């Protein structure tokens, strides 16, 4: 199963609850953040409302082996600037 953390969160589903109900079934996840706005549009990883550290702390339970940064659209700047922000913030996460 490849879980898109943005869409799970957007639907009101806690990824950790999915992990507890289906341990080891999420080897792949998308790190895609949600803006802290009413529209909840896409945001660079680490700038939005999703607590990725909390999710990655449960990586053994989930079975996470690989994660992918995904940015469907950019609201500020260029795509390369957006991925640079995401990359910088992913590097800060404790794996």
PDB file of N, CA and C in Angstrom:
ATOM      1  N   UNK A   1       0.845  -1.177   0.000  1.00  0.00           N
ATOM      2  CA  UNK A   1       0.000   0.000   0.000  1.00  0.00           C
ATOM      3  C   UNK A   1       0.890   1.239   0.000  1.00  0.00           C
ATOM      4  N   UNK A   2       0.595   2.176  -0.858  1.00  0.00           N
ATOM      5  CA  UNK A   2       1.280   3.465  -0.874  1.00  0.00           C
ATOM      6  C   UNK A   2       0.287   4.514  -0.376  1.00  0.00           C
ATOM      7  N   UNK A   3       0.551   5.054   0.789  1.00  0.00           N
ATOM      8  CA  UNK A   3      -0.378   5.971   1.436  1.00  0.00           C
ATOM      9  C   UNK A   3       0.006   7.418   1.173  1.00  0.00           C
ATOM     10  N   UNK A   4      -0.944   8.188   0.691  1.00  0.00           N
ATOM     11  CA  UNK A   4      -0.772   9.626   0.506  1.00  0.00           C
ATOM     12  C   UNK A   4      -1.230  10.290   1.801  1.00  0.00           C
ATOM     13  N   UNK A   5      -0.284  10.798   2.570  1.00  0.00           N
ATOM     14  CA  UNK A   5      -0.592  11.345   3.892  1.00  0.00           C
ATOM     15  C   UNK A   5      -1.465  12.587   3.824  1.00  0.00           C
ATOM     16  N   UNK A   6      -1.328  13.366   2.751  1.00  0.00           N
ATOM     17  CA  UNK A   6      -2.177  14.540   2.594  1.00  0.00           C
ATOM     18  C   UNK A   6      -3.643  14.125   2.479  1.00  0.00           C
ATOM     19  N   UNK A   7      -3.928  13.216   1.552  1.00  0.00           N
ATOM     20  CA  UNK A   7      -5.331  12.867   1.306  1.00  0.00           C
ATOM     21  C   UNK A   7      -5.956  12.102   2.469  1.00  0.00           C
ATOM     22  N   UNK A   8      -5.181  11.299   3.160  1.00  0.00           N
ATOM     23  CA  UNK A   8      -5.706  10.633   4.351  1.00  0.00           C
ATOM     24  C   UNK A   8      -6.082  11.678   5.399  1.00  0.00           C
ATOM     25  N   UNK A   9      -5.181  12.619   5.632  1.00  0.00           N
ATOM     26  CA  UNK A   9      -5.436  13.673   6.612  1.00  0.00           C
ATOM     27  C   UNK A   9      -6.592  14.558   6.162  1.00  0.00           C
ATOM     28  N   UNK A  10      -6.638  14.890   4.890  1.00  0.00           N
ATOM     29  CA  UNK A  10      -7.723  15.718   4.338  1.00  0.00           C
ATOM     30  C   UNK A  10      -9.077  15.061   4.583  1.00  0.00           C
ATOM     31  N   UNK A  11      -9.117  13.734   4.527  1.00  0.00           N
ATOM     32  CA  UNK A  11     -10.361  12.984   4.751  1.00  0.00           C
ATOM     33  C   UNK A  11     -10.685  12.819   6.232  1.00  0.00           C
ATOM     34  N   UNK A  12      -9.816  13.348   7.109  1.00  0.00           N
ATOM     35  CA  UNK A  12     -10.067  13.250   8.536  1.00  0.00           C
ATOM     36  C   UNK A  12      -9.596  11.938   9.147  1.00  0.00           C
ATOM     37  N   UNK A  13      -8.752  11.221   8.431  1.00  0.00           N
ATOM     38  CA  UNK A  13      -8.238   9.937   8.906  1.00  0.00           C
ATOM     39  C   UNK A  13      -6.847  10.143   9.484  1.00  0.00           C
ATOM     40  N   UNK A  14      -6.651   9.681  10.706  1.00  0.00           N
ATOM     41  CA  UNK A  14      -5.341   9.762  11.343  1.00  0.00           C
ATOM     42  C   UNK A  14      -4.475   8.627  10.788  1.00  0.00           C
ATOM     43  N   UNK A  15      -3.350   8.942  10.127  1.00  0.00           N
ATOM     44  CA  UNK A  15      -2.497   7.877   9.594  1.00  0.00           C
ATOM     45  C   UNK A  15      -2.077   6.862  10.652  1.00  0.00           C
ATOM     46  N   UNK A  16      -1.856   7.309  11.888  1.00  0.00           N
ATOM     47  CA  UNK A  16      -1.462   6.364  12.926  1.00  0.00           C
ATOM     48  C   UNK A  16      -2.557   5.343  13.216  1.00  0.00           C
ATOM     49  N   UNK A  17      -3.795   5.757  13.095  1.00  0.00           N
ATOM     50  CA  UNK A  17      -4.895   4.815  13.274  1.00  0.00           C
ATOM     51  C   UNK A  17      -4.875   3.766  12.157  1.00  0.00           C
ATOM     52  N   UNK A  18      -4.594   4.197  10.937  1.00  0.00           N
ATOM     53  CA  UNK A  18      -4.452   3.243   9.828  1.00  0.00           C
ATOM     54  C   UNK A  18      -3.313   2.264  10.101  1.00  0.00           C
ATOM     55  N   UNK A  19      -2.206   2.761  10.627  1.00  0.00           N
ATOM     56  CA  UNK A  19      -1.062   1.906  10.927  1.00  0.00           C
ATOM     57  C   UNK A  19      -1.417   0.882  12.002  1.00  0.00           C
ATOM     58  N   UNK A  20      -2.133   1.326  13.038  1.00  0.00           N
ATOM     59  CA  UNK A  20      -2.508   0.408  14.122  1.00  0.00           C
ATOM     60  C   UNK A  20      -3.454  -0.680  13.616  1.00  0.00           C
ATOM     61  N   UNK A  21      -4.363  -0.315  12.726  1.00  0.00           N
ATOM     62  CA  UNK A  21      -5.331  -1.286  12.199  1.00  0.00           C
ATOM     63  C   UNK A  21      -4.717  -2.221  11.154  1.00  0.00           C
ATOM     64  N   UNK A  22      -3.635  -1.767  10.506  1.00  0.00           N
ATOM     65  CA  UNK A  22      -3.016  -2.527   9.415  1.00  0.00           C
ATOM     66  C   UNK A  22      -1.490  -2.479   9.536  1.00  0.00           C
ATOM     67  N   UNK A  23      -0.949  -3.014  10.621  1.00  0.00           N
ATOM     68  CA  UNK A  23       0.491  -2.888  10.838  1.00  0.00           C
ATOM     69  C   UNK A  23       1.301  -3.543   9.718  1.00  0.00           C
ATOM     70  N   UNK A  24       2.372  -2.836   9.341  1.00  0.00           N
ATOM     71  CA  UNK A  24       3.298  -3.360   8.359  1.00  0.00           C
ATOM     72  C   UNK A  24       2.856  -3.273   6.913  1.00  0.00           C
ATOM     73  N   UNK A  25       1.715  -2.662   6.637  1.00  0.00           N
ATOM     74  CA  UNK A  25       1.153  -2.644   5.287  1.00  0.00           C
ATOM     75  C   UNK A  25       1.405  -1.347   4.516  1.00  0.00           C
ATOM     76  N   UNK A  26       2.285  -0.493   5.008  1.00  0.00           N
ATOM     77  CA  UNK A  26       2.505   0.805   4.361  1.00  0.00           C
ATOM     78  C   UNK A  26       3.988   1.034   4.074  1.00  0.00           C
ATOM     79  N   UNK A  27       4.570   0.252   3.155  1.00  0.00           N
ATOM     80  CA  UNK A  27       5.998   0.427   2.882  1.00  0.00           C
ATOM     81  C   UNK A  27       6.321   1.741   2.171  1.00  0.00           C
ATOM     82  N   UNK A  28       5.332   2.350   1.538  1.00  0.00           N
ATOM     83  CA  UNK A  28       5.543   3.583   0.780  1.00  0.00           C
ATOM     84  C   UNK A  28       4.559   4.652   1.240  1.00  0.00           C
ATOM     85  N   UNK A  29       5.054   5.868   1.475  1.00  0.00           N
ATOM     86  CA  UNK A  29       4.171   6.985   1.821  1.00  0.00           C
ATOM     87  C   UNK A  29       4.582   8.231   1.060  1.00  0.00           C
ATOM     88  N   UNK A  30       3.594   9.065   0.775  1.00  0.00           N
ATOM     89  CA  UNK A  30       3.824  10.379   0.178  1.00  0.00           C
ATOM     90  C   UNK A  30       3.876  11.407   1.290  1.00  0.00           C
ATOM     91  N   UNK A  31       4.930  12.171   1.331  1.00  0.00           N
ATOM     92  CA  UNK A  31       5.002  13.314   2.236  1.00  0.00           C
ATOM     93  C   UNK A  31       4.520  14.521   1.440  1.00  0.00           C
ATOM     94  N   UNK A  32       3.310  14.909   1.697  1.00  0.00           N
ATOM     95  CA  UNK A  32       2.700  16.051   1.015  1.00  0.00           C
ATOM     96  C   UNK A  32       1.950  16.815   2.089  1.00  0.00           C
ATOM     97  N   UNK A  33       2.264  18.079   2.271  1.00  0.00           N
ATOM     98  CA  UNK A  33       1.724  18.835   3.399  1.00  0.00           C
ATOM     99  C   UNK A  33       0.458  19.603   3.019  1.00  0.00           C
ATOM    100  N   UNK A  34      -0.277  19.979   4.063  1.00  0.00           N
ATOM    101  CA  UNK A  34      -1.547  20.681   3.911  1.00  0.00           C
ATOM    102  C   UNK A  34      -1.430  22.082   4.511  1.00  0.00           C
ATOM    103  N   UNK A  35      -1.718  23.083   3.704  1.00  0.00           N
ATOM    104  CA  UNK A  35      -1.633  24.469   4.172  1.00  0.00           C
ATOM    105  C   UNK A  35      -2.572  24.699   5.355  1.00  0.00           C
ATOM    106  N   UNK A  36      -2.189  25.615   6.197  1.00  0.00           N
ATOM    107  CA  UNK A  36      -2.981  25.971   7.372  1.00  0.00           C
ATOM    108  C   UNK A  36      -3.994  27.052   7.000  1.00  0.00           C
ATOM    109  N   UNK A  37      -4.787  26.770   5.999  1.00  0.00           N
ATOM    110  CA  UNK A  37      -5.785  27.715   5.517  1.00  0.00           C
ATOM    111  C   UNK A  37      -7.130  27.002   5.437  1.00  0.00           C
ATOM    112  N   UNK A  38      -8.167  27.753   5.227  1.00  0.00           N
ATOM    113  CA  UNK A  38      -9.500  27.172   5.094  1.00  0.00           C
ATOM    114  C   UNK A  38      -9.586  26.215   3.909  1.00  0.00           C
ATOM    115  N   UNK A  39      -8.885  26.536   2.822  1.00  0.00           N
ATOM    116  CA  UNK A  39      -8.917  25.695   1.618  1.00  0.00           C
ATOM    117  C   UNK A  39      -8.077  24.430   1.766  1.00  0.00           C
ATOM    118  N   UNK A  40      -7.139  24.420   2.716  1.00  0.00           N
ATOM    119  CA  UNK A  40      -6.259  23.266   2.969  1.00  0.00           C
ATOM    120  C   UNK A  40      -5.550  22.796   1.697  1.00  0.00           C
ATOM    121  N   UNK A  41      -5.054  23.756   0.904  1.00  0.00           N
ATOM    122  CA  UNK A  41      -4.357  23.410  -0.319  1.00  0.00           C
ATOM    123  C   UNK A  41      -2.995  22.786   0.003  1.00  0.00           C
ATOM    124  N   UNK A  42      -2.302  22.332  -1.044  1.00  0.00           N
ATOM    125  CA  UNK A  42      -0.991  21.715  -0.876  1.00  0.00           C
ATOM    126  C   UNK A  42       0.017  22.743  -0.388  1.00  0.00           C
ATOM    127  N   UNK A  43       0.977  22.274   0.396  1.00  0.00           N
ATOM    128  CA  UNK A  43       2.031  23.146   0.925  1.00  0.00           C
ATOM    129  C   UNK A  43       3.351  22.382   0.913  1.00  0.00           C
ATOM    130  N   UNK A  44       4.437  23.112   0.968  1.00  0.00           N
ATOM    131  CA  UNK A  44       5.743  22.476   1.055  1.00  0.00           C
ATOM    132  C   UNK A  44       5.820  21.689   2.356  1.00  0.00           C
ATOM    133  N   UNK A  45       6.464  20.548   2.312  1.00  0.00           N
ATOM    134  CA  UNK A  45       6.608  19.711   3.505  1.00  0.00           C
ATOM    135  C   UNK A  45       7.256  20.526   4.617  1.00  0.00           C
ATOM    136  N   UNK A  46       6.650  20.467   5.784  1.00  0.00           N
ATOM    137  CA  UNK A  46       7.181  21.174   6.941  1.00  0.00           C
ATOM    138  C   UNK A  46       6.633  22.571   7.133  1.00  0.00           C
ATOM    139  N   UNK A  47       5.808  23.041   6.198  1.00  0.00           N
ATOM    140  CA  UNK A  47       5.237  24.379   6.338  1.00  0.00           C
ATOM    141  C   UNK A  47       3.747  24.334   6.623  1.00  0.00           C
ATOM    142  N   UNK A  48       3.171  23.165   6.596  1.00  0.00           N
ATOM    143  CA  UNK A  48       1.726  23.023   6.751  1.00  0.00           C
ATOM    144  C   UNK A  48       1.325  22.445   8.089  1.00  0.00           C
ATOM    145  N   UNK A  49       0.198  21.765   8.092  1.00  0.00           N
ATOM    146  CA  UNK A  49      -0.420  21.311   9.334  1.00  0.00           C
ATOM    147  C   UNK A  49      -0.189  19.834   9.663  1.00  0.00           C
ATOM    148  N   UNK A  50       0.457  19.083   8.784  1.00  0.00           N
ATOM    149  CA  UNK A  50       0.664  17.656   9.042  1.00  0.00           C
ATOM    150  C   UNK A  50       1.942  17.464   9.851  1.00  0.00           C
ATOM    151  N   UNK A  51       1.824  16.712  10.934  1.00  0.00           N
ATOM    152  CA  UNK A  51       2.959  16.437  11.818  1.00  0.00           C
ATOM    153  C   UNK A  51       3.687  15.190  11.296  1.00  0.00           C
ATOM    154  N   UNK A  52       4.633  15.402  10.391  1.00  0.00           N
ATOM    155  CA  UNK A  52       5.338  14.282   9.786  1.00  0.00           C
ATOM    156  C   UNK A  52       6.234  13.551  10.770  1.00  0.00           C
ATOM    157  N   UNK A  53       6.790  14.244  11.751  1.00  0.00           N
ATOM    158  CA  UNK A  53       7.630  13.559  12.736  1.00  0.00           C
ATOM    159  C   UNK A  53       6.819  12.524  13.493  1.00  0.00           C
ATOM    160  N   UNK A  54       5.616  12.883  13.896  1.00  0.00           N
ATOM    161  CA  UNK A  54       4.722  11.959  14.600  1.00  0.00           C
ATOM    162  C   UNK A  54       4.459  10.720  13.747  1.00  0.00           C
ATOM    163  N   UNK A  55       4.244  10.934  12.467  1.00  0.00           N
ATOM    164  CA  UNK A  55       3.957   9.826  11.558  1.00  0.00           C
ATOM    165  C   UNK A  55       5.200   8.962  11.363  1.00  0.00           C
ATOM    166  N   UNK A  56       6.344   9.592  11.123  1.00  0.00           N
ATOM    167  CA  UNK A  56       7.567   8.824  10.892  1.00  0.00           C
ATOM    168  C   UNK A  56       8.072   8.139  12.149  1.00  0.00           C
ATOM    169  N   UNK A  57       7.694   8.640  13.314  1.00  0.00           N
ATOM    170  CA  UNK A  57       8.039   7.952  14.556  1.00  0.00           C
ATOM    171  C   UNK A  57       7.349   6.587  14.634  1.00  0.00           C
ATOM    172  N   UNK A  58       6.265   6.427  13.892  1.00  0.00           N
ATOM    173  CA  UNK A  58       5.532   5.154  13.859  1.00  0.00           C
ATOM    174  C   UNK A  58       5.900   4.319  12.629  1.00  0.00           C
ATOM    175  N   UNK A  59       7.046   4.611  12.022  1.00  0.00           N
ATOM    176  CA  UNK A  59       7.407   3.947  10.765  1.00  0.00           C
ATOM    177  C   UNK A  59       7.570   2.442  10.907  1.00  0.00           C
ATOM    178  N   UNK A  60       8.044   1.963  12.039  1.00  0.00           N
ATOM    179  CA  UNK A  60       8.186   0.506  12.210  1.00  0.00           C
ATOM    180  C   UNK A  60       6.817  -0.156  12.267  1.00  0.00           C
ATOM    181  N   UNK A  61       5.904   0.433  12.992  1.00  0.00           N
ATOM    182  CA  UNK A  61       4.539  -0.097  13.056  1.00  0.00           C
ATOM    183  C   UNK A  61       3.910  -0.104  11.670  1.00  0.00           C
ATOM    184  N   UNK A  62       4.091   0.978  10.929  1.00  0.00           N
ATOM    185  CA  UNK A  62       3.499   1.115   9.596  1.00  0.00           C
ATOM    186  C   UNK A  62       4.181   0.225   8.568  1.00  0.00           C
ATOM    187  N   UNK A  63       5.476  -0.032   8.776  1.00  0.00           N
ATOM    188  CA  UNK A  63       6.248  -0.766   7.785  1.00  0.00           C
ATOM    189  C   UNK A  63       6.849   0.150   6.737  1.00  0.00           C
ATOM    190  N   UNK A  64       6.964   1.440   7.040  1.00  0.00           N
ATOM    191  CA  UNK A  64       7.485   2.414   6.066  1.00  0.00           C
ATOM    192  C   UNK A  64       8.941   2.089   5.743  1.00  0.00           C
ATOM    193  N   UNK A  65       9.194   1.896   4.458  1.00  0.00           N
ATOM    194  CA  UNK A  65      10.545   1.664   3.953  1.00  0.00           C
ATOM    195  C   UNK A  65      11.036   2.839   3.113  1.00  0.00           C
ATOM    196  N   UNK A  66      10.113   3.472   2.398  1.00  0.00           N
ATOM    197  CA  UNK A  66      10.465   4.584   1.520  1.00  0.00           C
ATOM    198  C   UNK A  66       9.393   5.660   1.614  1.00  0.00           C
ATOM    199  N   UNK A  67       9.824   6.894   1.492  1.00  0.00           N
ATOM    200  CA  UNK A  67       8.871   7.999   1.440  1.00  0.00           C
ATOM    201  C   UNK A  67       9.232   8.888   0.259  1.00  0.00           C
ATOM    202  N   UNK A  68       8.230   9.528  -0.277  1.00  0.00           N
ATOM    203  CA  UNK A  68       8.386  10.370  -1.451  1.00  0.00           C
ATOM    204  C   UNK A  68       7.787  11.731  -1.172  1.00  0.00           C
ATOM    205  N   UNK A  69       8.524  12.774  -1.452  1.00  0.00           N
ATOM    206  CA  UNK A  69       7.986  14.128  -1.341  1.00  0.00           C
ATOM    207  C   UNK A  69       7.208  14.403  -2.616  1.00  0.00           C
ATOM    208  N   UNK A  70       5.978  14.852  -2.443  1.00  0.00           N
ATOM    209  CA  UNK A  70       5.131  15.153  -3.595  1.00  0.00           C
ATOM    210  C   UNK A  70       4.564  16.556  -3.434  1.00  0.00           C
ATOM    211  N   UNK A  71       4.614  17.317  -4.494  1.00  0.00           N
ATOM    212  CA  UNK A  71       4.055  18.670  -4.512  1.00  0.00           C
ATOM    213  C   UNK A  71       3.198  18.784  -5.751  1.00  0.00           C
ATOM    214  N   UNK A  72       1.891  18.626  -5.598  1.00  0.00           N
ATOM    215  CA  UNK A  72       0.991  18.637  -6.753  1.00  0.00           C
ATOM    216  C   UNK A  72       0.912  19.993  -7.428  1.00  0.00           C
ATOM    217  N   UNK A  73       0.965  21.044  -6.642  1.00  0.00           N
ATOM    218  CA  UNK A  73       0.928  22.391  -7.193  1.00  0.00           C
ATOM    219  C   UNK A  73       1.685  23.325  -6.258  1.00  0.00           C
ATOM    220  N   UNK A  74       2.071  24.457  -6.800  1.00  0.00           N
ATOM    221  CA  UNK A  74       2.843  25.445  -6.045  1.00  0.00           C
ATOM    222  C   UNK A  74       2.060  26.741  -6.015  1.00  0.00           C
ATOM    223  N   UNK A  75       1.889  27.304  -4.827  1.00  0.00           N
ATOM    224  CA  UNK A  75       1.153  28.562  -4.711  1.00  0.00           C
ATOM    225  C   UNK A  75       2.096  29.764  -4.665  1.00  0.00           C
ATOM    226  N   UNK A  76       3.313  29.546  -4.176  1.00  0.00           N
ATOM    227  CA  UNK A  76       4.300  30.620  -4.093  1.00  0.00           C
ATOM    228  C   UNK A  76       5.610  30.141  -4.701  1.00  0.00           C
ATOM    229  N   UNK A  77       6.201  30.942  -5.553  1.00  0.00           N
ATOM    230  CA  UNK A  77       7.493  30.597  -6.126  1.00  0.00           C
ATOM    231  C   UNK A  77       7.391  29.571  -7.240  1.00  0.00           C
ATOM    232  N   UNK A  78       8.533  28.944  -7.498  1.00  0.00           N
ATOM    233  CA  UNK A  78       8.628  27.966  -8.577  1.00  0.00           C
ATOM    234  C   UNK A  78       8.616  26.549  -8.003  1.00  0.00           C
ATOM    235  N   UNK A  79       8.381  25.553  -8.844  1.00  0.00           N
ATOM    236  CA  UNK A  79       8.452  24.163  -8.359  1.00  0.00           C
ATOM    237  C   UNK A  79       9.819  23.827  -7.745  1.00  0.00           C
ATOM    238  N   UNK A  80      10.898  24.313  -8.326  1.00  0.00           N
ATOM    239  CA  UNK A  80      12.226  24.027  -7.767  1.00  0.00           C
ATOM    240  C   UNK A  80      12.418  24.677  -6.398  1.00  0.00           C
ATOM    241  N   UNK A  81      11.870  25.870  -6.218  1.00  0.00           N
ATOM    242  CA  UNK A  81      11.946  26.517  -4.901  1.00  0.00           C
ATOM    243  C   UNK A  81      11.128  25.732  -3.880  1.00  0.00           C
ATOM    244  N   UNK A  82       9.970  25.257  -4.298  1.00  0.00           N
ATOM    245  CA  UNK A  82       9.105  24.495  -3.400  1.00  0.00           C
ATOM    246  C   UNK A  82       9.771  23.196  -2.961  1.00  0.00           C
ATOM    247  N   UNK A  83      10.372  22.464  -3.900  1.00  0.00           N
ATOM    248  CA  UNK A  83      11.003  21.200  -3.528  1.00  0.00           C
ATOM    249  C   UNK A  83      12.239  21.443  -2.665  1.00  0.00           C
ATOM    250  N   UNK A  84      12.914  22.569  -2.860  1.00  0.00           N
ATOM    251  CA  UNK A  84      14.063  22.903  -2.010  1.00  0.00           C
ATOM    252  C   UNK A  84      13.612  23.119  -0.569  1.00  0.00           C
ATOM    253  N   UNK A  85      12.494  23.803  -0.372  1.00  0.00           N
ATOM    254  CA  UNK A  85      11.951  24.010   0.974  1.00  0.00           C
ATOM    255  C   UNK A  85      11.580  22.661   1.586  1.00  0.00           C
ATOM    256  N   UNK A  86      10.880  21.831   0.829  1.00  0.00           N
ATOM    257  CA  UNK A  86      10.483  20.505   1.330  1.00  0.00           C
ATOM    258  C   UNK A  86      11.711  19.676   1.690  1.00  0.00           C
ATOM    259  N   UNK A  87      12.721  19.658   0.815  1.00  0.00           N
ATOM    260  CA  UNK A  87      13.934  18.877   1.060  1.00  0.00           C
ATOM    261  C   UNK A  87      14.615  19.324   2.348  1.00  0.00           C
ATOM    262  N   UNK A  88      14.743  20.623   2.523  1.00  0.00           N
ATOM    263  CA  UNK A  88      15.374  21.176   3.729  1.00  0.00           C
ATOM    264  C   UNK A  88      14.614  20.732   4.985  1.00  0.00           C
ATOM    265  N   UNK A  89      13.279  20.764   4.921  1.00  0.00           N
ATOM    266  CA  UNK A  89      12.480  20.394   6.079  1.00  0.00           C
ATOM    267  C   UNK A  89      12.469  18.879   6.319  1.00  0.00           C
ATOM    268  N   UNK A  90      12.526  18.085   5.283  1.00  0.00           N
ATOM    269  CA  UNK A  90      12.593  16.629   5.449  1.00  0.00           C
ATOM    270  C   UNK A  90      13.921  16.256   6.119  1.00  0.00           C
ATOM    271  N   UNK A  91      14.990  16.948   5.766  1.00  0.00           N
ATOM    272  CA  UNK A  91      16.293  16.670   6.382  1.00  0.00           C
ATOM    273  C   UNK A  91      16.273  16.867   7.898  1.00  0.00           C
ATOM    274  N   UNK A  92      15.374  17.720   8.389  1.00  0.00           N
ATOM    275  CA  UNK A  92      15.271  17.985   9.828  1.00  0.00           C
ATOM    276  C   UNK A  92      14.530  16.884  10.582  1.00  0.00           C
ATOM    277  N   UNK A  93      13.789  16.044   9.858  1.00  0.00           N
ATOM    278  CA  UNK A  93      13.026  14.992  10.505  1.00  0.00           C
ATOM    279  C   UNK A  93      13.968  13.890  11.016  1.00  0.00           C
ATOM    280  N   UNK A  94      13.666  13.364  12.185  1.00  0.00           N
ATOM    281  CA  UNK A  94      14.454  12.286  12.760  1.00  0.00           C
ATOM    282  C   UNK A  94      13.960  10.966  12.206  1.00  0.00           C
ATOM    283  N   UNK A  95      14.863  10.246  11.575  1.00  0.00           N
ATOM    284  CA  UNK A  95      14.493   8.958  10.970  1.00  0.00           C
ATOM    285  C   UNK A  95      14.999   7.828  11.805  1.00  0.00           C
TER     286      UNK A  95
END
